[in-house]
C-alpha positions as CSV (number, residue, x, y, z in Angstrom):
1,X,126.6,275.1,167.4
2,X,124.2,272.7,168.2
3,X,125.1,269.1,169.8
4,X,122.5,267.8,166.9
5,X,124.3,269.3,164.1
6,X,127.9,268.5,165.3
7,X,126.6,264.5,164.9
8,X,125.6,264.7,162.0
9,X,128.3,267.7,160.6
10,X,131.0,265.5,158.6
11,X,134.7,266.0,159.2
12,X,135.9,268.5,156.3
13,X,138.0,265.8,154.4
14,X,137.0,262.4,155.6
15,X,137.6,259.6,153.3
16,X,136.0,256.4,154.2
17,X,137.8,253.1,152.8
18,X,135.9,251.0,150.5
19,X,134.8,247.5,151.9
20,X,137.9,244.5,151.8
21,X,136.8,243.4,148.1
22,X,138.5,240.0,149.2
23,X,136.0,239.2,150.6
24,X,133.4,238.5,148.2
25,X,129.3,238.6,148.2
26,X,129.3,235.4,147.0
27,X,131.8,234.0,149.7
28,X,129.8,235.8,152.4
29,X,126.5,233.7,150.7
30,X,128.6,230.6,150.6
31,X,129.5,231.0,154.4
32,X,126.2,231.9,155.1
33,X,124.5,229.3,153.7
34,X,126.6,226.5,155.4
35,X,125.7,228.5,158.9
36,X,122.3,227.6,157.9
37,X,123.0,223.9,156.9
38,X,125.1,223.5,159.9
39,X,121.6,225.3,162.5
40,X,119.2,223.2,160.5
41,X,121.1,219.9,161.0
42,X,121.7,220.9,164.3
43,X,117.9,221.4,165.2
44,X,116.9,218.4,163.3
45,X,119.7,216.2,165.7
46,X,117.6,218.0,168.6
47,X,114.4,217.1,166.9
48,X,115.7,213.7,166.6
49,X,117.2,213.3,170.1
50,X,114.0,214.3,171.4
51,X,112.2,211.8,169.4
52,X,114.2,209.2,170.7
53,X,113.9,209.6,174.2
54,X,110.2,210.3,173.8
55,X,110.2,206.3,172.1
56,X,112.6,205.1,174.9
57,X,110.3,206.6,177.4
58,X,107.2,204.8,175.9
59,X,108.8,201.6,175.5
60,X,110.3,201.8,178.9
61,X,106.7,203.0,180.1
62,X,105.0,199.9,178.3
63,X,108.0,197.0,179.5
64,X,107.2,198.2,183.1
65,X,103.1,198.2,182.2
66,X,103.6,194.1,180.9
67,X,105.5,193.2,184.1
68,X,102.9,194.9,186.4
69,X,100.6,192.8,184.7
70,X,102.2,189.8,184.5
71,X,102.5,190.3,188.1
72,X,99.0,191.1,188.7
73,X,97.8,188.7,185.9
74,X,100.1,185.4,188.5
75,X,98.4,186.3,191.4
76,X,94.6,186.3,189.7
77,X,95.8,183.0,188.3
78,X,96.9,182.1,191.9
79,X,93.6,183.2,193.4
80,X,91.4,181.3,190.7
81,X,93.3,178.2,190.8
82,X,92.8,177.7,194.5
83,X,89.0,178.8,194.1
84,X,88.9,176.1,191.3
85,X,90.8,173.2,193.5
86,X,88.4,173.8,196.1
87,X,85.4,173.3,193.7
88,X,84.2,176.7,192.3
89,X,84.2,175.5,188.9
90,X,83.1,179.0,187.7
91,X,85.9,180.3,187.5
92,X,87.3,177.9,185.0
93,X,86.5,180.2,182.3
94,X,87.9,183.1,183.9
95,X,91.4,181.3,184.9
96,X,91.5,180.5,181.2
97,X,91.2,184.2,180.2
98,X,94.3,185.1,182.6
99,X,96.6,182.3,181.7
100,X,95.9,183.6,177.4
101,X,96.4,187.5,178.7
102,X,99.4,186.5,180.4
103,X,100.9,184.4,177.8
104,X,100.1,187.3,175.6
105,X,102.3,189.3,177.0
106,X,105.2,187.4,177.7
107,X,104.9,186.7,173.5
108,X,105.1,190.5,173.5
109,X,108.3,191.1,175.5
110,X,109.9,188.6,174.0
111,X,109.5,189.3,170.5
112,X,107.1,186.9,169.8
113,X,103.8,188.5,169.0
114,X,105.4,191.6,167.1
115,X,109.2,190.9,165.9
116,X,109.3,194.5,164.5
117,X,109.3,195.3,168.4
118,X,112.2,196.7,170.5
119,X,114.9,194.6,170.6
120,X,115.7,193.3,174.1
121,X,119.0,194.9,175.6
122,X,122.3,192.4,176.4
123,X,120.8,192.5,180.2
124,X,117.3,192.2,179.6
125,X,117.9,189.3,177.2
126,X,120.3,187.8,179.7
127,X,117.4,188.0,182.4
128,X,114.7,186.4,180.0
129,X,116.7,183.7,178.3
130,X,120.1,183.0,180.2
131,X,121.4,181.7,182.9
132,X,120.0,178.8,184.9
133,X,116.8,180.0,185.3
134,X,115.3,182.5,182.8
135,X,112.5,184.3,183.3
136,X,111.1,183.6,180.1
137,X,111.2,179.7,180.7
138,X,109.8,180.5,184.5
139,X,106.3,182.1,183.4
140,X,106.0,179.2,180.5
141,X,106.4,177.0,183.1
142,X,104.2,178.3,185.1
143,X,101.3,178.9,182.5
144,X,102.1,175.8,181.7
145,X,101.6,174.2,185.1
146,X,97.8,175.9,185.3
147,X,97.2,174.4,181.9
148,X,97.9,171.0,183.9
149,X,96.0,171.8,186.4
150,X,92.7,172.6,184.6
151,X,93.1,169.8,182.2
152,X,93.7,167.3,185.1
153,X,91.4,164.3,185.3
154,X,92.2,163.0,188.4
155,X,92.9,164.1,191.9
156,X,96.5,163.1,192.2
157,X,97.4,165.1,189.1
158,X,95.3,167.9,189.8
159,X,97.0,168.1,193.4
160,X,100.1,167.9,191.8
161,X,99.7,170.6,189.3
162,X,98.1,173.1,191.5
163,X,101.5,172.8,194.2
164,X,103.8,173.4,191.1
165,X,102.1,176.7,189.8
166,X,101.6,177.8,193.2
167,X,105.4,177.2,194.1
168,X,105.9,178.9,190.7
169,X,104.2,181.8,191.5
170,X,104.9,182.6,195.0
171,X,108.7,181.0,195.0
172,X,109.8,181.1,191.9
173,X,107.6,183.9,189.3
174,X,107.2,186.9,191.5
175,X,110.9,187.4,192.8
176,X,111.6,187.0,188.8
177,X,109.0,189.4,187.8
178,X,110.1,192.1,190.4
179,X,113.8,191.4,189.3
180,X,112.5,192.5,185.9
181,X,110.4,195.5,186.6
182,X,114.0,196.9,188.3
183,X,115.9,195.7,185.2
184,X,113.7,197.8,183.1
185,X,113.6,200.9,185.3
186,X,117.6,200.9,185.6
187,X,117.5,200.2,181.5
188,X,115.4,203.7,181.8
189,X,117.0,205.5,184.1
190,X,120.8,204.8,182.0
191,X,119.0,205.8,178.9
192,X,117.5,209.1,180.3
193,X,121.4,210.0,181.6
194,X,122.3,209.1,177.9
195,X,120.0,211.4,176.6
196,X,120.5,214.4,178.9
197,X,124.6,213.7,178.1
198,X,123.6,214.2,174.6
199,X,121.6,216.7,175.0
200,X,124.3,218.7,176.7
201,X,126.8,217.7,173.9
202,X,124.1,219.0,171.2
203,X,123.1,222.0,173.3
204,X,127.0,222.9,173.6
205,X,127.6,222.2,169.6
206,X,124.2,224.4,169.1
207,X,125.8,227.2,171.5
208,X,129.6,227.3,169.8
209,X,127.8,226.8,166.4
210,X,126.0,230.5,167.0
211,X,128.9,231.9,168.2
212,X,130.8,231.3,165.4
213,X,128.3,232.2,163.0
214,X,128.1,235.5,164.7
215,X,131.9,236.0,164.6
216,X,132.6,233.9,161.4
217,X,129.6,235.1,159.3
218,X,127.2,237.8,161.2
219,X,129.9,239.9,162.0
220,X,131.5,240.4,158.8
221,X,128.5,240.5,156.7
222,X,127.4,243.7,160.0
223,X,130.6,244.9,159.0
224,X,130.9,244.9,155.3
225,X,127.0,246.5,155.4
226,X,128.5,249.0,157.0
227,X,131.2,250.2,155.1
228,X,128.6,249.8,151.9
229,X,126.5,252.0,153.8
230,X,128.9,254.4,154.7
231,X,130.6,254.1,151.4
232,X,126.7,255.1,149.9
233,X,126.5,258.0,152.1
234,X,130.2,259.0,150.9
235,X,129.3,259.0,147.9
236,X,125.7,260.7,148.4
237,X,127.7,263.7,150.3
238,X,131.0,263.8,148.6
239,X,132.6,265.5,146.2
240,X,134.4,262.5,144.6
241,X,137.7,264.2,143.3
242,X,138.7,266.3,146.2
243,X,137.2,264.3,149.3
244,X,135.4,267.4,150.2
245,X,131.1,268.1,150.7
246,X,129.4,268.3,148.1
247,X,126.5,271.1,147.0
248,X,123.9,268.3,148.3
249,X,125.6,268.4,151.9
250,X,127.0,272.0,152.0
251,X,123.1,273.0,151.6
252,X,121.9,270.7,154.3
253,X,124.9,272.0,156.6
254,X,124.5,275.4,155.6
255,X,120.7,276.1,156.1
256,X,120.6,274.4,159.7
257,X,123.3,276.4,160.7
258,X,121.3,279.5,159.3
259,X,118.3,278.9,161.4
260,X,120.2,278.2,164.2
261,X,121.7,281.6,163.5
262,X,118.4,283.4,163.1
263,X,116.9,281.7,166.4
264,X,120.0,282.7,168.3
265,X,121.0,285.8,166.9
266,X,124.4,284.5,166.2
267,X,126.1,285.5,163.2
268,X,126.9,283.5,160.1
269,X,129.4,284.1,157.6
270,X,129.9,282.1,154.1
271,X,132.8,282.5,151.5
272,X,132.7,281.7,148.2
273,X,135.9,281.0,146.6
274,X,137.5,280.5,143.0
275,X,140.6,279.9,141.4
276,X,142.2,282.4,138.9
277,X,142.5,281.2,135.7
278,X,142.0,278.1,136.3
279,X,140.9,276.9,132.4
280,X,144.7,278.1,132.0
281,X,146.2,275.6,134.3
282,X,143.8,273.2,132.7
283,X,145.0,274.3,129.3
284,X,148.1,274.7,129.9
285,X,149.3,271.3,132.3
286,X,146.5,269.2,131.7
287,X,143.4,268.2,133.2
288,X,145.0,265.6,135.5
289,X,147.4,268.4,137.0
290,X,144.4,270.4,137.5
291,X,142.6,268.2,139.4
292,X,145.4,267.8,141.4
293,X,145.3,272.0,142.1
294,X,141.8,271.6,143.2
295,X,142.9,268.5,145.2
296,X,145.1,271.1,147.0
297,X,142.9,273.5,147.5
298,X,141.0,271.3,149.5
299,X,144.0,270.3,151.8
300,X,145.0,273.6,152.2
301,X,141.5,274.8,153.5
302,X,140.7,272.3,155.4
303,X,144.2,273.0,157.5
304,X,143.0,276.5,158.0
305,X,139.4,276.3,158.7
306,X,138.2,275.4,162.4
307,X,136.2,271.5,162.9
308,X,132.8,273.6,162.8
309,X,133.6,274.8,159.7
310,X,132.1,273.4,156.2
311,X,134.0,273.6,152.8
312,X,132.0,272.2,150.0
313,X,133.0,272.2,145.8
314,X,130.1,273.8,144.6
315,X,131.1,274.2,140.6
316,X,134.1,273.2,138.9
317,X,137.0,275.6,140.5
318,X,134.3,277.0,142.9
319,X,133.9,276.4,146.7
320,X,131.9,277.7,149.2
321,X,132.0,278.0,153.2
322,X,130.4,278.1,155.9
323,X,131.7,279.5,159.1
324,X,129.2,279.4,161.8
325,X,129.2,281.7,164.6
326,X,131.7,284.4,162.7
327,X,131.2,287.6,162.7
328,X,132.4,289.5,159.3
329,X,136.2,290.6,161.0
330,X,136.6,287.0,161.6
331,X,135.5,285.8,158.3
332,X,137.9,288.2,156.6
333,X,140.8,287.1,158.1
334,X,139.8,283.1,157.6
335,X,139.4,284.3,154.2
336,X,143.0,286.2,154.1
337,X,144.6,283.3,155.6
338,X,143.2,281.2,152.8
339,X,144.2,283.7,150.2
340,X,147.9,284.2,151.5
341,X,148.1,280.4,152.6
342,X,147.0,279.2,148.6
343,X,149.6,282.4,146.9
344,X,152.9,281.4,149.0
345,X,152.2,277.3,148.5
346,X,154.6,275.9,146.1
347,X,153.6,272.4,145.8
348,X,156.0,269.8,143.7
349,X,154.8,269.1,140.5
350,X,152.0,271.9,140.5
351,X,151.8,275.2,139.0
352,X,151.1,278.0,141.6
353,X,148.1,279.3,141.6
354,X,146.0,281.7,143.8
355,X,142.4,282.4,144.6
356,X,139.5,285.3,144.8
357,X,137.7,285.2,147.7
358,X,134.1,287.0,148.6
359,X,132.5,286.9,151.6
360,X,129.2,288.0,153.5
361,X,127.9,287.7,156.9
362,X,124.6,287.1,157.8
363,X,122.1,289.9,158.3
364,X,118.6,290.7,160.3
365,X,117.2,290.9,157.0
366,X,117.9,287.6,155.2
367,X,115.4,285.7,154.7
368,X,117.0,282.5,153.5
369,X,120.4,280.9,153.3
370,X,120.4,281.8,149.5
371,X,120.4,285.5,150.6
372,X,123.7,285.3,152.0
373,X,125.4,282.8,149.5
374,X,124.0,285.4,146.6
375,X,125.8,288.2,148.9
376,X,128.9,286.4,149.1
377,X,128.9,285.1,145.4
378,X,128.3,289.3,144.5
379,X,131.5,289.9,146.6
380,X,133.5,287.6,144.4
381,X,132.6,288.9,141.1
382,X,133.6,292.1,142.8
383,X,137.3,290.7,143.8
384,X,137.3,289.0,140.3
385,X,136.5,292.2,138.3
386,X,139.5,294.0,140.0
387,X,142.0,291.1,139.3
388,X,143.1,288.1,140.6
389,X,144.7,286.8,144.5
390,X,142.0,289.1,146.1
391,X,139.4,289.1,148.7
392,X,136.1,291.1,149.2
393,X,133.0,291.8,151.6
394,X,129.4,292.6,151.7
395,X,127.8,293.7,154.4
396,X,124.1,294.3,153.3
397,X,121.3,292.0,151.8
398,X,120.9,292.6,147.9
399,X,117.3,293.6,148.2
400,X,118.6,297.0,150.6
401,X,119.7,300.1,148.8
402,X,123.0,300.6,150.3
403,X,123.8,304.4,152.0
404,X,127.3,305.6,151.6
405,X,128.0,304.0,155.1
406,X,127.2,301.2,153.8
407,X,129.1,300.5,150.5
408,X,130.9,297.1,149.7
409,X,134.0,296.6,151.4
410,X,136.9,294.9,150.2
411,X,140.6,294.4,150.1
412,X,142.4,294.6,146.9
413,X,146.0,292.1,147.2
414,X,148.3,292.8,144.0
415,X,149.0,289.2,142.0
């Protein structure tokens, strides 16, 4: 026998459980729907961690961009004053620009220009309006200084306008400013470690969340497809009363083991068996104790006949096997051992009964798998015609004129 057709050859009688019925379609739907609410929340708290620290990023990005600038914007203002006290009076217009752009901005950290803006942090707000010297009040001071300065009428208040906002910004504005710009870059650097905590956390929840779907949810549902789809093929294959192949099945089985036969030159012998007077039993005990002999049958055969063998109920009290790779001695003693194995069972609660068994061997000449089933099923009517608890042979295709050699053979067994 072939390693492809022992896969796929079914166990003589195998009876696969039907799926746990606890467990519910609509339980199964239920769980897998919240495994779906529980991944989609889970990707939108990634989508929305991500969107945070994308905003974080840009604010940080745009606090660090203003204090650059500020810085930038206190020396030009620096520069242009001194150009100014030394009598370059065109830059007037140009110190006047720098001291609005830098006001500007300080109105946009603080609040000021856009109060839908980022609120300040406990330390940034702390550095720009507490203690003794907040920044805030240092570059309004200092703006406000230069304002003094160009606006001054007279030397002495000029003079004295132009040392304050040059004190301001060399003393007292840039060591402020640079205090700020690290403020800002710590602020960013403990919110990125936030975020890649919480990131880890959601990454972890994301991770346990798929295992658990695939053991809580995935698994099952694998599972209970499976038995559905095992259970389908049961009952595609399976004679549903006794457990044993059906006609569907038995064909399959029976033809690939005849062209494997034919392409090896092995021999292949079926049976075809039937119970004596079984309407009797049927009439006589009942239908439900009649199932229960053919229900017997099938144990009893299926003791006796080797894991390569088939046994399939192909009518009502009819079965038919298939015994690969037996010659016609061997058949006929399989088929005596089924026929003395059936006769001295006594069962509780069943009538005994016994059996008529025919049986052929494949020949040079068959042409088809129906050749030797016909040849077989001719050997029963023979046993059946002579009585009942007996056995019988043929050794020649239907189509061949048999010679005296070759007449039927079979063995006649008193009831």
């Amino acid at each position: 026998m072939t390693r492809a057709a022992q896969e796929t050859k079914p166990t003589k009688t195998a009876w696969i459980s039907l799926p746990d019925r606890n467990i519910s379609p609509t339980r199964m739907t239920i769980a897998y729907s919240v495994g779906v609410a529980v991944m989609a929340l889970l990707f939108l708290a990634a989508y929305f961690l991500l969107d945070n620290i994308i905003v974080e990023q840009r604010d940080a990005a745009q606090r660090i961009h203003v204090i650059e600038q500020q810085r930038v914007l206190s020396q030009r203002i620096a520069l242009l004053s001194t150009d100014l006290y030394v009598g370059d009076t065109s830059t007037g217009e140009a110190l006047q620009d720098a001291v609005t752009r830098m006001e500007r901005l300080q109105d946009t950290l603080s609040g000021k220009a856009d109060p839908a803006a980022r609120q300040l942090t406990a330390a940034e707000h702390e550095l720009y309006f507490g203690g003794n010297a907040p920044l805030d009040a240092e570059v309004r001071s200092f703006l406000d200084d230069t304002r003094r300065f160009m606006a001054a009428t007279t030397m002495s208040a000029g003079d004295e306008a132009y040392k304050a906002l040059q004190h301001h910004s060399r003393d007292l504005l840039l060591p402020a400013l640079d205090r700020a710009a690290a403020l800002f870059a710590e602020q960013a650097d403990a919110r990125i470690a936030q975020a890649r905590v919480a990131q880890q956390v959601l990454l972890a929840a994301l991770l346990l969340a798929l295992v658990l779907e695939a053991l809580l949810i995935f698994r099952p549902m694998v599972t209970k497809i499976r038995l559905y789809k095992a259970h389908l093929y049961e009952m595609a294959t399976r004679d549903p009363l006794t457990g044993l192949a059906n006609r569907r099945q038995f064909d399959e089985y029976a033809n690939r083991e005849f062209r494997l036969a034919r392409r090896t030159a092995k021999p292949l012998s079926m049976a075809i068996c039937d119970i004596d007077q079984f309407q009797k039993i049927n009439d006589k005990h009942g239908r439900a104790v009649g199932d229960a002999v053919l229900r017997r049958f099938g144990e009893l055969a299926a003791r006796i006949l080797r894991d390569t063998d088939i046994i399939s109920r192909v009518g009502g009290e009819e079965f038919a096997l298939a015994l690969p790779v037996m010659n016609l001695h061997g058949a006929m003693i399989i088929a005596e051992k089924l026929r003395r194995g059936i006769a001295e069972d006594r069962s509780d609660n069943l009538p005994p009964f016994t059996i008529c068994v025919g049986v052929a061997v494949s020949e040079h000449g068959d042409k088809k798998m129906d050749d030797l089933l016909q040849r077989a099923d001719s050997a029963l009517q023979m046993a059946k015609s002579e009585g009942q608890n007996r056995i019988s042979c043929l050794n020649r295709p239907m189509t061949e004129k048999p010679t005296p050699s070759d007449a039927p053979q079979h063995t006649d067994i008193a009831s």
